[in-house]
GROMACS .gro file of C-alpha atoms in nm:
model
  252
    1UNK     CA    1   8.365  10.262   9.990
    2UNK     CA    2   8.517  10.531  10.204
    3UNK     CA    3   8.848  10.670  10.041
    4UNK     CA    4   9.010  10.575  10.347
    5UNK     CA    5   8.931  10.210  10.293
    6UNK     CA    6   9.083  10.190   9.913
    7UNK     CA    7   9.429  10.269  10.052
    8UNK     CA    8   9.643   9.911  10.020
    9UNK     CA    9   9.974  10.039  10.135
   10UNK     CA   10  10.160  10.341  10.195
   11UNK     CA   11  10.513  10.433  10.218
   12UNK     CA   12  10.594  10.785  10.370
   13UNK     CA   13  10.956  10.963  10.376
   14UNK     CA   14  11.103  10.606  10.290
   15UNK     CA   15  11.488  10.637  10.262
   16UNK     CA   16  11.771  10.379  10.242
   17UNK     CA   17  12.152  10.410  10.216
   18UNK     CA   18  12.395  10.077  10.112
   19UNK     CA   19  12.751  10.112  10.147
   20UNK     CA   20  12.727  10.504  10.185
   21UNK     CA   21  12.558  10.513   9.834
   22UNK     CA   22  12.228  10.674   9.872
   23UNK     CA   23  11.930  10.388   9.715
   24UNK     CA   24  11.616  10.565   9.776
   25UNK     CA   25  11.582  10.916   9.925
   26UNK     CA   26  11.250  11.047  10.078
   27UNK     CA   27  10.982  10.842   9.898
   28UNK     CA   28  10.601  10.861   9.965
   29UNK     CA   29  10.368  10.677   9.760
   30UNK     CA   30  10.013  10.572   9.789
   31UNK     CA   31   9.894  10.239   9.656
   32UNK     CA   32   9.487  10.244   9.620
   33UNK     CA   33   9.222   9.960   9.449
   34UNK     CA   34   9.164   9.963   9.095
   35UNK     CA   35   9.457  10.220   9.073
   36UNK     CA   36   9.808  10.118   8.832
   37UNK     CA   37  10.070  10.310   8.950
   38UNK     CA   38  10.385  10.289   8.721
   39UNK     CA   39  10.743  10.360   8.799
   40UNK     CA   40  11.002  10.439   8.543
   41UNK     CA   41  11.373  10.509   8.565
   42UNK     CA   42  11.729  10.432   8.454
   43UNK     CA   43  11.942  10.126   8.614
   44UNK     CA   44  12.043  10.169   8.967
   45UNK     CA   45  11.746  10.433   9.024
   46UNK     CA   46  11.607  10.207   9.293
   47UNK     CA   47  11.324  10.061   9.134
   48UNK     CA   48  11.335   9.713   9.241
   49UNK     CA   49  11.452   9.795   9.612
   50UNK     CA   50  11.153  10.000   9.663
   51UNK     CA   51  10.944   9.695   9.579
   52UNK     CA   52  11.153   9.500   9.816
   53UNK     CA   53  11.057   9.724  10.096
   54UNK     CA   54  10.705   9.750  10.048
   55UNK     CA   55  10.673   9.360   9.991
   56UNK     CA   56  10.869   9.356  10.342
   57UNK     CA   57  11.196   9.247  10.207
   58UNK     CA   58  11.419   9.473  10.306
   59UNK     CA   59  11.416   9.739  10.557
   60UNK     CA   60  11.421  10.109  10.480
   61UNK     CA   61  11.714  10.313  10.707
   62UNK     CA   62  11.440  10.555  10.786
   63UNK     CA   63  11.058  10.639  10.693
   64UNK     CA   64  10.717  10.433  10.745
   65UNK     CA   65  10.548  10.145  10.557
   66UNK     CA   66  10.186  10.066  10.611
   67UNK     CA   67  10.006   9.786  10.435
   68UNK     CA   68   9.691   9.694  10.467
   69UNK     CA   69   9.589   9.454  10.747
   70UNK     CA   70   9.544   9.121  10.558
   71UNK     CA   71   9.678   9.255  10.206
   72UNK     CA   72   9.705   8.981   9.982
   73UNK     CA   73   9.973   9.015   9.773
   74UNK     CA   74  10.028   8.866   9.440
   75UNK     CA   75  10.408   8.900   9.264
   76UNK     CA   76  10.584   8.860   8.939
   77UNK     CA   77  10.948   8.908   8.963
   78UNK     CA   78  11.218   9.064   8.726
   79UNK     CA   79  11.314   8.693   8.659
   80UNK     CA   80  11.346   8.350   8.844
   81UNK     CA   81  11.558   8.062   8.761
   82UNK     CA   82  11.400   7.692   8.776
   83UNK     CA   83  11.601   7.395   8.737
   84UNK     CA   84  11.638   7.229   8.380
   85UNK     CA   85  11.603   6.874   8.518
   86UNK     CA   86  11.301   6.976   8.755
   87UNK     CA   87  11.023   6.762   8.604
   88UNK     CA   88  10.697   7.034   8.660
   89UNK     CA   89  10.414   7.171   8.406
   90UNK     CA   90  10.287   7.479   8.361
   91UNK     CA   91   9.962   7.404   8.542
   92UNK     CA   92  10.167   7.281   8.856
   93UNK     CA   93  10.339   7.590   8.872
   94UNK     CA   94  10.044   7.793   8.859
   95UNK     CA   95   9.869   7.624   9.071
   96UNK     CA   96  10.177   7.664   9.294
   97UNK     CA   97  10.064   8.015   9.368
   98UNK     CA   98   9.763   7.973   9.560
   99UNK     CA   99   9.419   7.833   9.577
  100UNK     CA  100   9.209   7.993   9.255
  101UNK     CA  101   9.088   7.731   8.955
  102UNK     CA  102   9.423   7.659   8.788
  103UNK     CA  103   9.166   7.627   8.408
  104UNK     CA  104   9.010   7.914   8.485
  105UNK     CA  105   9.323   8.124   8.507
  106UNK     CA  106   9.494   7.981   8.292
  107UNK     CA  107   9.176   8.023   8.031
  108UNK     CA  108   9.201   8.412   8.100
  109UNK     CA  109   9.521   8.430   8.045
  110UNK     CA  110   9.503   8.308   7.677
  111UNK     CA  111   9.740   8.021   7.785
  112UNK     CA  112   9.538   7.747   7.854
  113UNK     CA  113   9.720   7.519   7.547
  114UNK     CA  114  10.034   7.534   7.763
  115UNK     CA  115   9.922   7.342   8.073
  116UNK     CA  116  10.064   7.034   7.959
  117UNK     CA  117  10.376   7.208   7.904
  118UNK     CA  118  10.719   7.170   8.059
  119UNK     CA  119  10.796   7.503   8.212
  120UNK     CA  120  11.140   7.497   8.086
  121UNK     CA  121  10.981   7.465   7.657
  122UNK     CA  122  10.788   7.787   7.680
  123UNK     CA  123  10.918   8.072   7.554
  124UNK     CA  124  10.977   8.434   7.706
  125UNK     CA  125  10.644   8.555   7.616
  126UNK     CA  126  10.467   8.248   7.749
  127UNK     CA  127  10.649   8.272   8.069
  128UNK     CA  128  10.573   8.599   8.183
  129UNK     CA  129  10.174   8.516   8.118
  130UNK     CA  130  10.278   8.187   8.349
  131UNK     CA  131  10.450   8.408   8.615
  132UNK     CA  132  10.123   8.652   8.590
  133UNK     CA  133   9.886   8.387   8.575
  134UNK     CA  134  10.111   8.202   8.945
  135UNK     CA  135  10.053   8.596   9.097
  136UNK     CA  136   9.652   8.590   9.080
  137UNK     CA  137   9.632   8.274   9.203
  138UNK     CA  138   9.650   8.452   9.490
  139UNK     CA  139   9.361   8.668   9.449
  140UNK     CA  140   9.552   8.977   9.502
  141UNK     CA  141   9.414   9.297   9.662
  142UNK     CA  142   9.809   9.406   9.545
  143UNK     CA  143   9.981   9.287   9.215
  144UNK     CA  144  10.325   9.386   9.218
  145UNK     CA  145  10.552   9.375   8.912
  146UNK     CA  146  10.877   9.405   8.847
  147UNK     CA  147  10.950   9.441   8.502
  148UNK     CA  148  10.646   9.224   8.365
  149UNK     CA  149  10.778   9.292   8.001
  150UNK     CA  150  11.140   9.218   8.014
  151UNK     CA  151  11.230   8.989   7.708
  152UNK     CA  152  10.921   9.029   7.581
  153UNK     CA  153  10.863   9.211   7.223
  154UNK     CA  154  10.680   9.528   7.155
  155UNK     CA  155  10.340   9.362   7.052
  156UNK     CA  156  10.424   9.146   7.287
  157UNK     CA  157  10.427   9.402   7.523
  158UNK     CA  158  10.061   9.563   7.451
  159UNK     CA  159   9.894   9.252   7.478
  160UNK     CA  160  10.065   9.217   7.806
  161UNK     CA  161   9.989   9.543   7.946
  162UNK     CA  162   9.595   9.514   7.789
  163UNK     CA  163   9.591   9.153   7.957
  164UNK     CA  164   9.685   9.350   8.286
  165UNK     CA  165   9.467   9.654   8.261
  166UNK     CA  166   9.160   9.412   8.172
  167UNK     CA  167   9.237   9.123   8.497
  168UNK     CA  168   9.274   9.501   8.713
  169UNK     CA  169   8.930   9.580   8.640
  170UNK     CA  170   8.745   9.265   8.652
  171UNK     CA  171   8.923   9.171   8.984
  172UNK     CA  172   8.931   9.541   9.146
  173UNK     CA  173   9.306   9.449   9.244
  174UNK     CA  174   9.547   9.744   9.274
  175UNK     CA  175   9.862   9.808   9.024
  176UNK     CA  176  10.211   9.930   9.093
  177UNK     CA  177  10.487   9.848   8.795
  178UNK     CA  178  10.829   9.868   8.732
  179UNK     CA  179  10.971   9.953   8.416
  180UNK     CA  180  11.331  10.024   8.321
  181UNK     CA  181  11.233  10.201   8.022
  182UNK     CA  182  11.226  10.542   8.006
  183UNK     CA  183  11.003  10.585   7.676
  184UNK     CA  184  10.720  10.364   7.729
  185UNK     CA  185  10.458  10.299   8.008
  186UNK     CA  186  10.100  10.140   7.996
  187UNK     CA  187   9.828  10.393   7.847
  188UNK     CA  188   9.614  10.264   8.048
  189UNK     CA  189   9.838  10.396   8.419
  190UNK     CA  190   9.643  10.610   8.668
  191UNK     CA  191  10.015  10.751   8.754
  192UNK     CA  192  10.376  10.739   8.658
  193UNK     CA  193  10.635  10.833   8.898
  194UNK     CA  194  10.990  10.854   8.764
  195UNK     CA  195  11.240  10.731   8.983
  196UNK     CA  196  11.609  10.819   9.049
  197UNK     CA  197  11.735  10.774   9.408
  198UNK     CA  198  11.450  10.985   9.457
  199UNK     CA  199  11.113  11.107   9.293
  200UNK     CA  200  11.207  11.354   8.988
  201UNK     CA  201  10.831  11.402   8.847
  202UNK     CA  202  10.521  11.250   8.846
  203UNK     CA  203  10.213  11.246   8.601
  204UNK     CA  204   9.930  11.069   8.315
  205UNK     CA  205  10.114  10.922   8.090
  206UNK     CA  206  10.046  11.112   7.746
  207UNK     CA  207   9.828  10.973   7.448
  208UNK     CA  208  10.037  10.766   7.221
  209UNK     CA  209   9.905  10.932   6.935
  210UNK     CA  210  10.069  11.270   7.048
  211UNK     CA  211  10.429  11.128   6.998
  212UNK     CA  212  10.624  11.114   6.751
  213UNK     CA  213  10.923  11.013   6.905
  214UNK     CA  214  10.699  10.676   6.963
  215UNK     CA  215  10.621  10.648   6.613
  216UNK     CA  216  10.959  10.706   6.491
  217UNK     CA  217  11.117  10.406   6.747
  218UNK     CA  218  10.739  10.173   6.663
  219UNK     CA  219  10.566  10.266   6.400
  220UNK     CA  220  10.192  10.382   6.363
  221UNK     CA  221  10.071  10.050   6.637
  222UNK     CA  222   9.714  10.242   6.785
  223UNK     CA  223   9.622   9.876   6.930
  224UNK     CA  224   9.964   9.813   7.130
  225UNK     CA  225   9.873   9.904   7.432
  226UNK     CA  226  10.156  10.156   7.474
  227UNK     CA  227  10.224  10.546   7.532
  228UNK     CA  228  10.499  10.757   7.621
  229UNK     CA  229  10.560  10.960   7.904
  230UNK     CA  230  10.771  11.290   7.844
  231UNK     CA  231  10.897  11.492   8.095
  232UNK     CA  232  11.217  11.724   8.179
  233UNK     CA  233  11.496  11.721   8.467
  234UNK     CA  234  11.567  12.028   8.621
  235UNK     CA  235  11.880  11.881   8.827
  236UNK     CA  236  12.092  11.683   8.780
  237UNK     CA  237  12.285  11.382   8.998
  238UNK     CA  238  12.647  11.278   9.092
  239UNK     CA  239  12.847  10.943   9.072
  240UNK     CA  240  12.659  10.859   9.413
  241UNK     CA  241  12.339  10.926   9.262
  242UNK     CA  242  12.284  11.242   9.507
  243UNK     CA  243  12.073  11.580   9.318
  244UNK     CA  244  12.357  11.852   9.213
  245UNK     CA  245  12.086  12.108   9.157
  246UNK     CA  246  11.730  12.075   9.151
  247UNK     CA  247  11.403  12.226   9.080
  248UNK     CA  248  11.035  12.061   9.034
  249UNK     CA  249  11.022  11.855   8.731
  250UNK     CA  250  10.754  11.900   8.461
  251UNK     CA  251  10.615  11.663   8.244
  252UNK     CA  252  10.500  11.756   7.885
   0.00000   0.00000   0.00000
């Protein structure tokens, strides 16, 4: 395969501006096969609206998107609400998502026991393996998520990430993840990019083993799944989220 032809989506010089606050500011990305790109960054850095442009969602004030013709797309979102009273099983709303074996997915996702289960009785941890499960239905070429981990614990969390990085490589499918946590990232990323309004630094994320800071917040947990990506601001922003000062960032 030509490197040409492992290239899902790109978005070049992508900038957007809401209510003269500045969202995103000169963004280029590349999304390729088998490749997890991560994104970190504080609340309001423009995570989420980046994945609502290159899902198609919402239009960037100026800059390119290119997706792949055909890209198949599979999502999980920072959350979705479903009515209490709405009388529907897990394996419905999997199977919901798109034409794969709903047993089979299900199976691989270690939640097979569930399919009987009203999707309202699972808990947070079950939920997001549902919403995972719903997105490769689809058979992706693209999995986007938004957040996979929120209300999940910090085992939790590895087994989630592990669960991700193992369904990436069987199915080929490329990766790019949102995370509102600064500290911790899947060891297994190709690339980090830390977000705020625009793209401070970029980088591997480091071996957990090298951080203490990890330790100190986790404990010794070589089997979770997670690292931690350091790296230093040279600039700084204002209320509107525009750079003061700035120089390239470095990442230790």
């Amino acid at each position: 395969m030509k490197d040409s032809d492992k290239i899902l989506a790109t978005l070049k010089h992508v900038s957007l501006a809401l209510e003269k606050r500045q969202i995103l500011q000169d963004i280029s990305i590349t999304l390729e096969a088998g490749k997890v790109l991560t994104i970190i960054g504080p609340n309001g850095a423009g995570k989420s609206t980046l994945l609502r442009i290159l899902l198609g969602l919402q239009k960037p004030d100026a800059g390119e998107v290119t997706r792949k013709p055909g890209l198949r797309i599979g999502y999980v979102p920072q959350s979705i609400s479903i009515e209490s009273t709405l009388p529907l099983t897990v394996a419905r709303f999997v199977a919901l998502g798109g034409k794969g074996n709903v047993k089979e997915v299900l199976a691989e996702l270690r939640i097979a026991h569930l399919a009987k289960s009203a999707i309202q009785s699972i808990s947070g941890g079950e939920f997001q393996r549902v919403l995972l499960a719903r997105a490769i239905m689809r058979k992706p070429d693209l999995l986007v998520l938004d957040e996979p981990a929120q209300g999940v614990d910090v085992m939790g969390q590895g087994e989630l990430y592990d669960r991700i990085s193992t369904l990436r490589q069987r199915y080929g499918f490329g990766v790019i993840m949102v995370s509102h946590d600064l500290h911790l990232v899947m060891e297994k990323t190709d690339q980090v990019i830390c977000l705020n309004q625009h793209i401070c630094c970029h980088g591997v994320p480091d071996d957990v083993s090298r951080h203490p800071e990890y330790k100190r917040l986790f404990g010794d947990m070589p089997d979770s799944g997670l690292a931690v990506y350091t790296h230093n601001h040279d600039h700084a922003h204002d209320l509107q989220g525009n750079v003061v000062h700035s120089k390239d960032c470095d990442h230790g």
